[in-house]
PDB file of C-alpha atoms in Angstrom:
ATOM      1  CA  MET A 278     124.104 112.045  93.786  1.00  0.00           C
ATOM      2  CA  LYS A 279     124.173 113.522  97.539  1.00  0.00           C
ATOM      3  CA  GLN A 280     124.276 117.006  98.566  1.00  0.00           C
ATOM      4  CA  LEU A 281     126.303 118.529 100.662  1.00  0.00           C
ATOM      5  CA  GLY A 282     124.358 121.249 102.076  1.00  0.00           C
ATOM      6  CA  LYS A 283     120.463 121.964 102.315  1.00  0.00           C
ATOM      7  CA  HIS A 284     119.958 126.062 101.516  1.00  0.00           C
ATOM      8  CA  ILE A 285     116.317 127.477 101.562  1.00  0.00           C
ATOM      9  CA  ILE A 286     115.969 131.587 101.038  1.00  0.00           C
ATOM     10  CA  LEU A 287     113.424 132.823 102.381  1.00  0.00           C
ATOM     11  CA  GLU A 288     111.375 136.549 101.324  1.00  0.00           C
ATOM     12  CA  LEU A 289     108.862 137.514 103.650  1.00  0.00           C
ATOM     13  CA  TRP A 290     106.587 140.175 102.933  1.00  0.00           C
ATOM     14  CA  GLY A 291     103.877 141.997 104.826  1.00  0.00           C
ATOM     15  CA  CYS A 292     105.499 141.078 108.042  1.00  0.00           C
ATOM     16  CA  GLU A 293     104.580 143.107 111.348  1.00  0.00           C
ATOM     17  CA  SER A 294     107.450 146.343 111.277  1.00  0.00           C
ATOM     18  CA  GLN A 295     107.684 146.389 115.110  1.00  0.00           C
ATOM     19  CA  ALA A 296     109.411 142.843 115.023  1.00  0.00           C
ATOM     20  CA  LEU A 297     111.185 143.633 112.661  1.00  0.00           C
ATOM     21  CA  ASP A 298     112.755 146.400 114.623  1.00  0.00           C
ATOM     22  CA  ASP A 299     113.154 144.352 117.347  1.00  0.00           C
ATOM     23  CA  GLN A 300     116.688 143.567 118.176  1.00  0.00           C
ATOM     24  CA  PRO A 301     116.370 141.646 120.829  1.00  0.00           C
ATOM     25  CA  GLY A 302     112.994 139.925 119.704  1.00  0.00           C
ATOM     26  CA  ILE A 303     114.636 138.927 116.498  1.00  0.00           C
ATOM     27  CA  GLU A 304     117.441 137.725 118.628  1.00  0.00           C
ATOM     28  CA  LYS A 305     115.417 135.184 120.234  1.00  0.00           C
ATOM     29  CA  MET A 306     113.366 134.001 117.088  1.00  0.00           C
ATOM     30  CA  LEU A 307     117.249 132.912 115.744  1.00  0.00           C
ATOM     31  CA  VAL A 308     117.532 130.935 118.510  1.00  0.00           C
ATOM     32  CA  ASN A 309     114.593 129.326 118.463  1.00  0.00           C
ATOM     33  CA  ALA A 310     114.242 128.762 115.066  1.00  0.00           C
ATOM     34  CA  VAL A 311     118.115 126.656 115.840  1.00  0.00           C
ATOM     35  CA  LYS A 312     116.218 124.820 118.191  1.00  0.00           C
ATOM     36  CA  ALA A 313     113.255 124.017 116.042  1.00  0.00           C
ATOM     37  CA  CYS A 314     115.720 122.743 113.212  1.00  0.00           C
ATOM     38  CA  GLY A 315     117.494 120.222 115.557  1.00  0.00           C
ATOM     39  CA  ALA A 316     121.027 122.621 114.730  1.00  0.00           C
ATOM     40  CA  THR A 317     123.833 123.038 117.487  1.00  0.00           C
ATOM     41  CA  LEU A 318     124.294 127.139 117.844  1.00  0.00           C
ATOM     42  CA  ILE A 319     127.946 127.880 117.807  1.00  0.00           C
ATOM     43  CA  CYS A 320     127.229 131.901 118.521  1.00  0.00           C
ATOM     44  CA  VAL A 321     124.434 134.633 117.815  1.00  0.00           C
ATOM     45  CA  LYS A 322     125.230 138.108 116.383  1.00  0.00           C
ATOM     46  CA  THR A 323     122.726 141.009 115.513  1.00  0.00           C
ATOM     47  CA  HIS A 324     122.562 144.300 114.489  1.00  0.00           C
ATOM     48  CA  LYS A 325     120.512 147.514 115.243  1.00  0.00           C
ATOM     49  CA  PHE A 326     120.311 149.690 112.393  1.00  0.00           C
ATOM     50  CA  SER A 327     119.574 153.435 112.946  1.00  0.00           C
ATOM     51  CA  PRO A 328     117.067 154.273 111.851  1.00  0.00           C
ATOM     52  CA  GLN A 329     115.531 150.924 111.397  1.00  0.00           C
ATOM     53  CA  GLY A 330     116.636 147.826 110.354  1.00  0.00           C
ATOM     54  CA  VAL A 331     118.004 144.697 111.947  1.00  0.00           C
ATOM     55  CA  THR A 332     120.689 142.185 110.806  1.00  0.00           C
ATOM     56  CA  GLY A 333     121.053 138.817 112.616  1.00  0.00           C
ATOM     57  CA  VAL A 334     123.483 135.966 111.989  1.00  0.00           C
ATOM     58  CA  ALA A 335     123.364 132.787 114.080  1.00  0.00           C
ATOM     59  CA  VAL A 336     126.590 130.183 112.972  1.00  0.00           C
ATOM     60  CA  LEU A 337     125.669 126.910 113.521  1.00  0.00           C
ATOM     61  CA  SER A 338     127.643 123.657 113.723  1.00  0.00           C
ATOM     62  CA  GLU A 339     125.839 123.204 110.930  1.00  0.00           C
ATOM     63  CA  SER A 340     125.953 126.381 108.358  1.00  0.00           C
ATOM     64  CA  HIS A 341     123.991 129.394 109.565  1.00  0.00           C
ATOM     65  CA  ILE A 342     120.633 131.243 109.660  1.00  0.00           C
ATOM     66  CA  SER A 343     120.898 134.715 108.378  1.00  0.00           C
ATOM     67  CA  ILE A 344     117.896 137.328 108.353  1.00  0.00           C
ATOM     68  CA  HIS A 345     117.860 141.332 106.915  1.00  0.00           C
ATOM     69  CA  THR A 346     114.857 143.301 107.925  1.00  0.00           C
ATOM     70  CA  TRP A 347     113.128 146.206 106.285  1.00  0.00           C
ATOM     71  CA  PRO A 348     110.861 147.525 108.851  1.00  0.00           C
ATOM     72  CA  GLU A 349     109.474 150.613 106.579  1.00  0.00           C
ATOM     73  CA  LEU A 350     108.887 147.879 103.722  1.00  0.00           C
ATOM     74  CA  GLY A 351     107.560 145.099 106.073  1.00  0.00           C
ATOM     75  CA  TYR A 352     110.257 142.650 104.598  1.00  0.00           C
ATOM     76  CA  ALA A 353     112.774 140.208 105.895  1.00  0.00           C
ATOM     77  CA  ALA A 354     115.455 138.515 103.645  1.00  0.00           C
ATOM     78  CA  MET A 355     116.322 135.319 105.401  1.00  0.00           C
ATOM     79  CA  ASP A 356     118.737 132.109 104.733  1.00  0.00           C
ATOM     80  CA  VAL A 357     118.860 128.753 106.526  1.00  0.00           C
ATOM     81  CA  PHE A 358     121.890 126.628 105.365  1.00  0.00           C
ATOM     82  CA  THR A 359     122.169 123.610 107.173  1.00  0.00           C
ATOM     83  CA  CYS A 360     124.358 120.075 106.643  1.00  0.00           C
ATOM     84  CA  GLY A 361     123.727 116.376 107.960  1.00  0.00           C
ATOM     85  CA  GLU A 362     121.170 114.498 107.613  1.00  0.00           C
ATOM     86  CA  HIS A 363     119.673 115.469 111.185  1.00  0.00           C
ATOM     87  CA  VAL A 364     118.758 118.575 110.574  1.00  0.00           C
ATOM     88  CA  LYS A 365     115.628 119.925 108.247  1.00  0.00           C
ATOM     89  CA  PRO A 366     115.847 123.874 107.621  1.00  0.00           C
ATOM     90  CA  GLU A 367     112.238 124.261 106.828  1.00  0.00           C
ATOM     91  CA  ASP A 368     111.820 123.225 110.271  1.00  0.00           C
ATOM     92  CA  THR A 369     112.369 127.161 111.412  1.00  0.00           C
ATOM     93  CA  ILE A 370     109.737 128.303 109.169  1.00  0.00           C
ATOM     94  CA  PRO A 371     107.174 128.002 111.683  1.00  0.00           C
ATOM     95  CA  GLU A 372     109.462 129.598 114.254  1.00  0.00           C
ATOM     96  CA  ILE A 373     110.145 132.633 112.347  1.00  0.00           C
ATOM     97  CA  GLU A 374     106.708 132.911 111.344  1.00  0.00           C
ATOM     98  CA  LYS A 375     105.019 132.729 114.665  1.00  0.00           C
ATOM     99  CA  PHE A 376     107.109 135.539 115.435  1.00  0.00           C
ATOM    100  CA  LEU A 377     107.201 137.943 111.968  1.00  0.00           C
ATOM    101  CA  LYS A 378     103.819 137.402 110.837  1.00  0.00           C
ATOM    102  CA  PRO A 379     104.411 137.647 107.343  1.00  0.00           C
ATOM    103  CA  GLU A 380     101.664 137.719 105.214  1.00  0.00           C
ATOM    104  CA  LYS A 381     103.683 135.774 102.519  1.00  0.00           C
ATOM    105  CA  THR A 382     106.380 133.602 102.677  1.00  0.00           C
ATOM    106  CA  GLU A 383     108.624 132.606  99.506  1.00  0.00           C
ATOM    107  CA  VAL A 384     110.657 129.508  99.625  1.00  0.00           C
ATOM    108  CA  MET A 385     113.363 128.231  97.237  1.00  0.00           C
ATOM    109  CA  ASP A 386     115.265 125.415  98.101  1.00  0.00           C
ATOM    110  CA  ILE A 387     118.682 125.232  96.530  1.00  0.00           C
ATOM    111  CA  LYS A 388     120.656 122.305  96.778  1.00  0.00           C
ATOM    112  CA  ARG A 389     124.616 123.509  97.740  1.00  0.00           C
ATOM    113  CA  GLY A 390     127.463 120.632  97.265  1.00  0.00           C
ATOM    114  CA  ILE A 391     125.919 118.106  94.624  1.00  0.00           C
ATOM    115  CA  ILE A 392     128.665 115.352  94.340  1.00  0.00           C
ATOM    116  CA  ASP A 393     127.970 111.979  92.937  1.00  0.00           C
ATOM    117  CA  ASP A 394     130.333 109.446  93.798  1.00  0.00           C
ATOM    118  CA  GLY A 395     133.032 111.705  95.127  1.00  0.00           C
ATOM    119  CA  GLU A 396     132.666 113.549  91.845  1.00  0.00           C
ATOM    120  CA  VAL A 397     131.623 116.413  90.980  1.00  0.00           C
ATOM    121  CA  LYS A 398     128.506 117.024  89.142  1.00  0.00           C
ATOM    122  CA  GLU A 399     128.588 119.088  86.575  1.00  0.00           C
TER     123      GLU A 399
ATOM    124  CA  MET B  74     111.453 147.699  89.807  1.00  0.00           C
ATOM    125  CA  LYS B  75     114.034 147.678  92.260  1.00  0.00           C
ATOM    126  CA  GLN B  76     115.516 144.902  94.682  1.00  0.00           C
ATOM    127  CA  LEU B  77     117.050 145.384  98.114  1.00  0.00           C
ATOM    128  CA  GLY B  78     119.328 143.252  98.339  1.00  0.00           C
ATOM    129  CA  LYS B  79     121.914 141.551  96.075  1.00  0.00           C
ATOM    130  CA  HIS B  80     122.847 137.887  96.572  1.00  0.00           C
ATOM    131  CA  ILE B  81     125.524 135.797  94.805  1.00  0.00           C
ATOM    132  CA  ILE B  82     125.993 131.940  95.548  1.00  0.00           C
ATOM    133  CA  LEU B  83     129.395 130.762  95.172  1.00  0.00           C
ATOM    134  CA  GLU B  84     129.855 126.920  94.535  1.00  0.00           C
ATOM    135  CA  LEU B  85     133.839 126.705  95.103  1.00  0.00           C
ATOM    136  CA  TRP B  86     134.897 122.872  94.165  1.00  0.00           C
ATOM    137  CA  GLY B  87     138.857 121.901  92.959  1.00  0.00           C
ATOM    138  CA  CYS B  88     139.987 124.260  96.349  1.00  0.00           C
ATOM    139  CA  GLU B  89     143.272 123.611  98.268  1.00  0.00           C
ATOM    140  CA  SER B  90     142.905 121.799 101.041  1.00  0.00           C
ATOM    141  CA  GLN B  91     145.015 123.378 103.225  1.00  0.00           C
ATOM    142  CA  ALA B  92     143.577 126.758 102.259  1.00  0.00           C
ATOM    143  CA  LEU B  93     139.778 125.163 102.988  1.00  0.00           C
ATOM    144  CA  ASP B  94     140.888 124.135 106.598  1.00  0.00           C
ATOM    145  CA  ASP B  95     142.907 127.444 107.608  1.00  0.00           C
ATOM    146  CA  GLN B  96     140.779 129.404 109.716  1.00  0.00           C
ATOM    147  CA  PRO B  97     142.949 132.435 110.628  1.00  0.00           C
ATOM    148  CA  GLY B  98     143.583 132.672 106.541  1.00  0.00           C
ATOM    149  CA  ILE B  99     139.596 132.623 105.931  1.00  0.00           C
ATOM    150  CA  GLU B 100     138.696 135.202 108.079  1.00  0.00           C
ATOM    151  CA  LYS B 101     141.588 137.352 106.418  1.00  0.00           C
ATOM    152  CA  MET B 102     139.961 136.599 103.043  1.00  0.00           C
ATOM    153  CA  LEU B 103     136.570 137.668 104.305  1.00  0.00           C
ATOM    154  CA  VAL B 104     137.770 141.132 105.248  1.00  0.00           C
ATOM    155  CA  ASN B 105     139.674 141.464 102.207  1.00  0.00           C
ATOM    156  CA  ALA B 106     136.476 140.213 100.509  1.00  0.00           C
ATOM    157  CA  VAL B 107     134.647 143.033 102.380  1.00  0.00           C
ATOM    158  CA  LYS B 108     137.336 145.724 101.572  1.00  0.00           C
ATOM    159  CA  ALA B 109     137.031 144.309  97.842  1.00  0.00           C
ATOM    160  CA  CYS B 110     133.311 144.974  97.105  1.00  0.00           C
ATOM    161  CA  GLY B 111     133.816 148.333  98.858  1.00  0.00           C
ATOM    162  CA  ALA B 112     131.360 146.970 102.162  1.00  0.00           C
ATOM    163  CA  THR B 113     131.745 148.039 105.511  1.00  0.00           C
ATOM    164  CA  LEU B 114     132.405 145.311 107.924  1.00  0.00           C
ATOM    165  CA  ILE B 115     130.873 144.934 111.399  1.00  0.00           C
ATOM    166  CA  CYS B 116     132.272 141.640 113.062  1.00  0.00           C
ATOM    167  CA  VAL B 117     133.752 138.671 111.969  1.00  0.00           C
ATOM    168  CA  LYS B 118     133.499 135.138 113.270  1.00  0.00           C
ATOM    169  CA  THR B 119     135.030 131.996 112.405  1.00  0.00           C
ATOM    170  CA  HIS B 120     135.212 128.656 113.614  1.00  0.00           C
ATOM    171  CA  LYS B 121     137.166 125.796 113.069  1.00  0.00           C
ATOM    172  CA  PHE B 122     135.777 121.651 113.243  1.00  0.00           C
ATOM    173  CA  SER B 123     137.483 119.031 114.152  1.00  0.00           C
ATOM    174  CA  PRO B 124     138.988 116.946 112.467  1.00  0.00           C
ATOM    175  CA  GLN B 125     138.455 119.585 109.986  1.00  0.00           C
ATOM    176  CA  GLY B 126     136.388 122.344 108.401  1.00  0.00           C
ATOM    177  CA  VAL B 127     135.738 126.109 108.775  1.00  0.00           C
ATOM    178  CA  THR B 128     132.779 128.051 109.000  1.00  0.00           C
ATOM    179  CA  GLY B 129     132.587 131.879 108.674  1.00  0.00           C
ATOM    180  CA  VAL B 130     130.253 134.865 109.144  1.00  0.00           C
ATOM    181  CA  ALA B 131     131.164 138.275 107.918  1.00  0.00           C
ATOM    182  CA  VAL B 132     128.618 140.929 109.026  1.00  0.00           C
ATOM    183  CA  LEU B 133     127.972 143.594 107.298  1.00  0.00           C
ATOM    184  CA  SER B 134     126.293 147.201 107.538  1.00  0.00           C
ATOM    185  CA  GLU B 135     125.428 145.757 104.010  1.00  0.00           C
ATOM    186  CA  SER B 136     123.937 142.047 104.997  1.00  0.00           C
ATOM    187  CA  HIS B 137     126.900 139.502 105.030  1.00  0.00           C
ATOM    188  CA  ILE B 138     129.136 137.096 103.721  1.00  0.00           C
ATOM    189  CA  SER B 139     129.497 133.561 104.495  1.00  0.00           C
ATOM    190  CA  ILE B 140     131.779 130.582 104.053  1.00  0.00           C
ATOM    191  CA  HIS B 141     131.434 126.748 104.991  1.00  0.00           C
ATOM    192  CA  THR B 142     134.346 124.220 103.899  1.00  0.00           C
ATOM    193  CA  TRP B 143     134.801 120.532 103.315  1.00  0.00           C
ATOM    194  CA  PRO B 144     138.983 120.590 102.988  1.00  0.00           C
ATOM    195  CA  GLU B 145     138.283 116.432 102.526  1.00  0.00           C
ATOM    196  CA  LEU B 146     136.010 117.230  98.649  1.00  0.00           C
ATOM    197  CA  GLY B 147     137.881 120.166  97.883  1.00  0.00           C
ATOM    198  CA  TYR B 148     134.760 122.206  98.170  1.00  0.00           C
ATOM    199  CA  ALA B 149     133.141 125.303  99.875  1.00  0.00           C
ATOM    200  CA  ALA B 150     130.140 127.154  99.690  1.00  0.00           C
ATOM    201  CA  MET B 151     130.066 131.039  99.984  1.00  0.00           C
ATOM    202  CA  ASP B 152     127.493 133.416 100.192  1.00  0.00           C
ATOM    203  CA  VAL B 153     127.053 137.046  99.460  1.00  0.00           C
ATOM    204  CA  PHE B 154     124.281 138.760 100.475  1.00  0.00           C
ATOM    205  CA  THR B 155     124.423 142.951 100.290  1.00  0.00           C
ATOM    206  CA  CYS B 156     122.414 145.479 100.090  1.00  0.00           C
ATOM    207  CA  GLY B 157     123.013 149.448  98.498  1.00  0.00           C
ATOM    208  CA  GLU B 158     123.986 150.842  95.101  1.00  0.00           C
ATOM    209  CA  HIS B 159     127.658 151.634  96.039  1.00  0.00           C
ATOM    210  CA  VAL B 160     128.641 147.648  96.752  1.00  0.00           C
ATOM    211  CA  LYS B 161     128.984 144.942  93.765  1.00  0.00           C
ATOM    212  CA  PRO B 162     129.126 141.275  95.417  1.00  0.00           C
ATOM    213  CA  GLU B 163     130.842 139.640  92.290  1.00  0.00           C
ATOM    214  CA  ASP B 164     133.992 142.115  93.861  1.00  0.00           C
ATOM    215  CA  THR B 165     134.585 139.816  96.382  1.00  0.00           C
ATOM    216  CA  ILE B 166     135.503 136.818  93.685  1.00  0.00           C
ATOM    217  CA  PRO B 167     138.710 137.489  93.036  1.00  0.00           C
ATOM    218  CA  GLU B 168     140.357 137.779  96.720  1.00  0.00           C
ATOM    219  CA  ILE B 169     137.929 134.382  97.039  1.00  0.00           C
ATOM    220  CA  GLU B 170     139.386 133.247  94.408  1.00  0.00           C
ATOM    221  CA  LYS B 171     143.322 134.080  95.540  1.00  0.00           C
ATOM    222  CA  PHE B 172     143.305 132.222  98.358  1.00  0.00           C
ATOM    223  CA  LEU B 173     141.214 129.202  98.130  1.00  0.00           C
ATOM    224  CA  LYS B 174     142.495 128.225  94.286  1.00  0.00           C
ATOM    225  CA  PRO B 175     139.512 126.478  93.056  1.00  0.00           C
ATOM    226  CA  GLU B 176     139.390 125.181  89.505  1.00  0.00           C
ATOM    227  CA  LYS B 177     135.643 125.940  89.195  1.00  0.00           C
ATOM    228  CA  THR B 178     133.894 128.643  89.784  1.00  0.00           C
ATOM    229  CA  GLU B 179     129.565 128.471  89.836  1.00  0.00           C
ATOM    230  CA  VAL B 180     127.628 131.446  90.701  1.00  0.00           C
ATOM    231  CA  MET B 181     124.243 131.929  91.153  1.00  0.00           C
ATOM    232  CA  ASP B 182     123.218 135.259  91.189  1.00  0.00           C
ATOM    233  CA  ILE B 183     120.003 135.772  93.171  1.00  0.00           C
ATOM    234  CA  LYS B 184     117.453 139.330  93.216  1.00  0.00           C
ATOM    235  CA  ARG B 185     116.284 139.471  96.405  1.00  0.00           C
ATOM    236  CA  GLY B 186     113.629 142.033  97.792  1.00  0.00           C
ATOM    237  CA  ILE B 187     112.334 142.591  94.565  1.00  0.00           C
ATOM    238  CA  ILE B 188     109.672 145.710  95.054  1.00  0.00           C
ATOM    239  CA  ASP B 189     107.716 147.514  92.492  1.00  0.00           C
ATOM    240  CA  ASP B 190     107.055 151.571  92.779  1.00  0.00           C
ATOM    241  CA  GLY B 191     106.776 150.078  97.068  1.00  0.00           C
ATOM    242  CA  GLU B 192     104.583 147.187  96.135  1.00  0.00           C
ATOM    243  CA  VAL B 193     105.299 143.262  96.427  1.00  0.00           C
ATOM    244  CA  LYS B 194     105.906 142.289  92.941  1.00  0.00           C
ATOM    245  CA  GLU B 195     104.079 139.158  92.564  1.00  0.00           C
TER     246      GLU B 195
END
C-alpha cells in the first residue's frame, strides 16, 4: 500500500489576532514553512479582507499550503498537502506556531491517493 | 454550534488521463466550479509539471479550491474549502466530474472552525 499525498489539516485556536491579520507576515510565514518542510515554492498568493482576515496559498512543486484566518476569533484554518518522500508536512508546524502563537493546535492527518500495487484501494 | 468553514475532500479515480494533463482545461474547470458554487474568484493559478501532472489553485473570497493530478494513475486529489452560508462546496462536483470523468468519486466532508457560542468546542 502506498499513498501519493500527505495532507495535514491544522485547526489553530487562540492565535494572536494581530498575526492573523498581518498579510506580509503570513506570506513570510508561508515561505518559511515551505523551506522548513523541504518543499519547492512555485508561487505564493495572499489576500487581505476588509475589515479583517487573510487568505494565503503557497503553490508547491509538491502540492500546496493554505491558510484562512479569522482574527476576530483567534482562529486559523490551515492545510499542508505534500507529495514525495522527501517532504514532511508536519515539519511546517513549528514555523506556523512560531508566528501565529496558537494556544491549541489540532492536527488531522489524511492519506491521499491510496494505491495498492497500482490498483485503487477500495 | 456553528462551523466557520465547509471543506470537502475529493478523491477522483479513473479520470481521463488527457483531462488530468490539460492545464488550460483544468484552469477553465476551476473557474466553472467557482461559478457553480456561487463563490467569488480572487485569482487562479495553475502549473504544468514535466513529464506530466497539473497543480491548480483557485483563491476565493470564501477560501480556496485546489487540484493535484496524476495522469499516469488516472487520479486527482481535490479540495473545496468555502465559508459563508451562500456557498455550497458540493455544488462544484458536477462541474468537476463533467471535465475529469472519474469512474469513482470519494467525498469526505470536514467541518472547519467549529465554535459554540463564541467558545472553542473541545
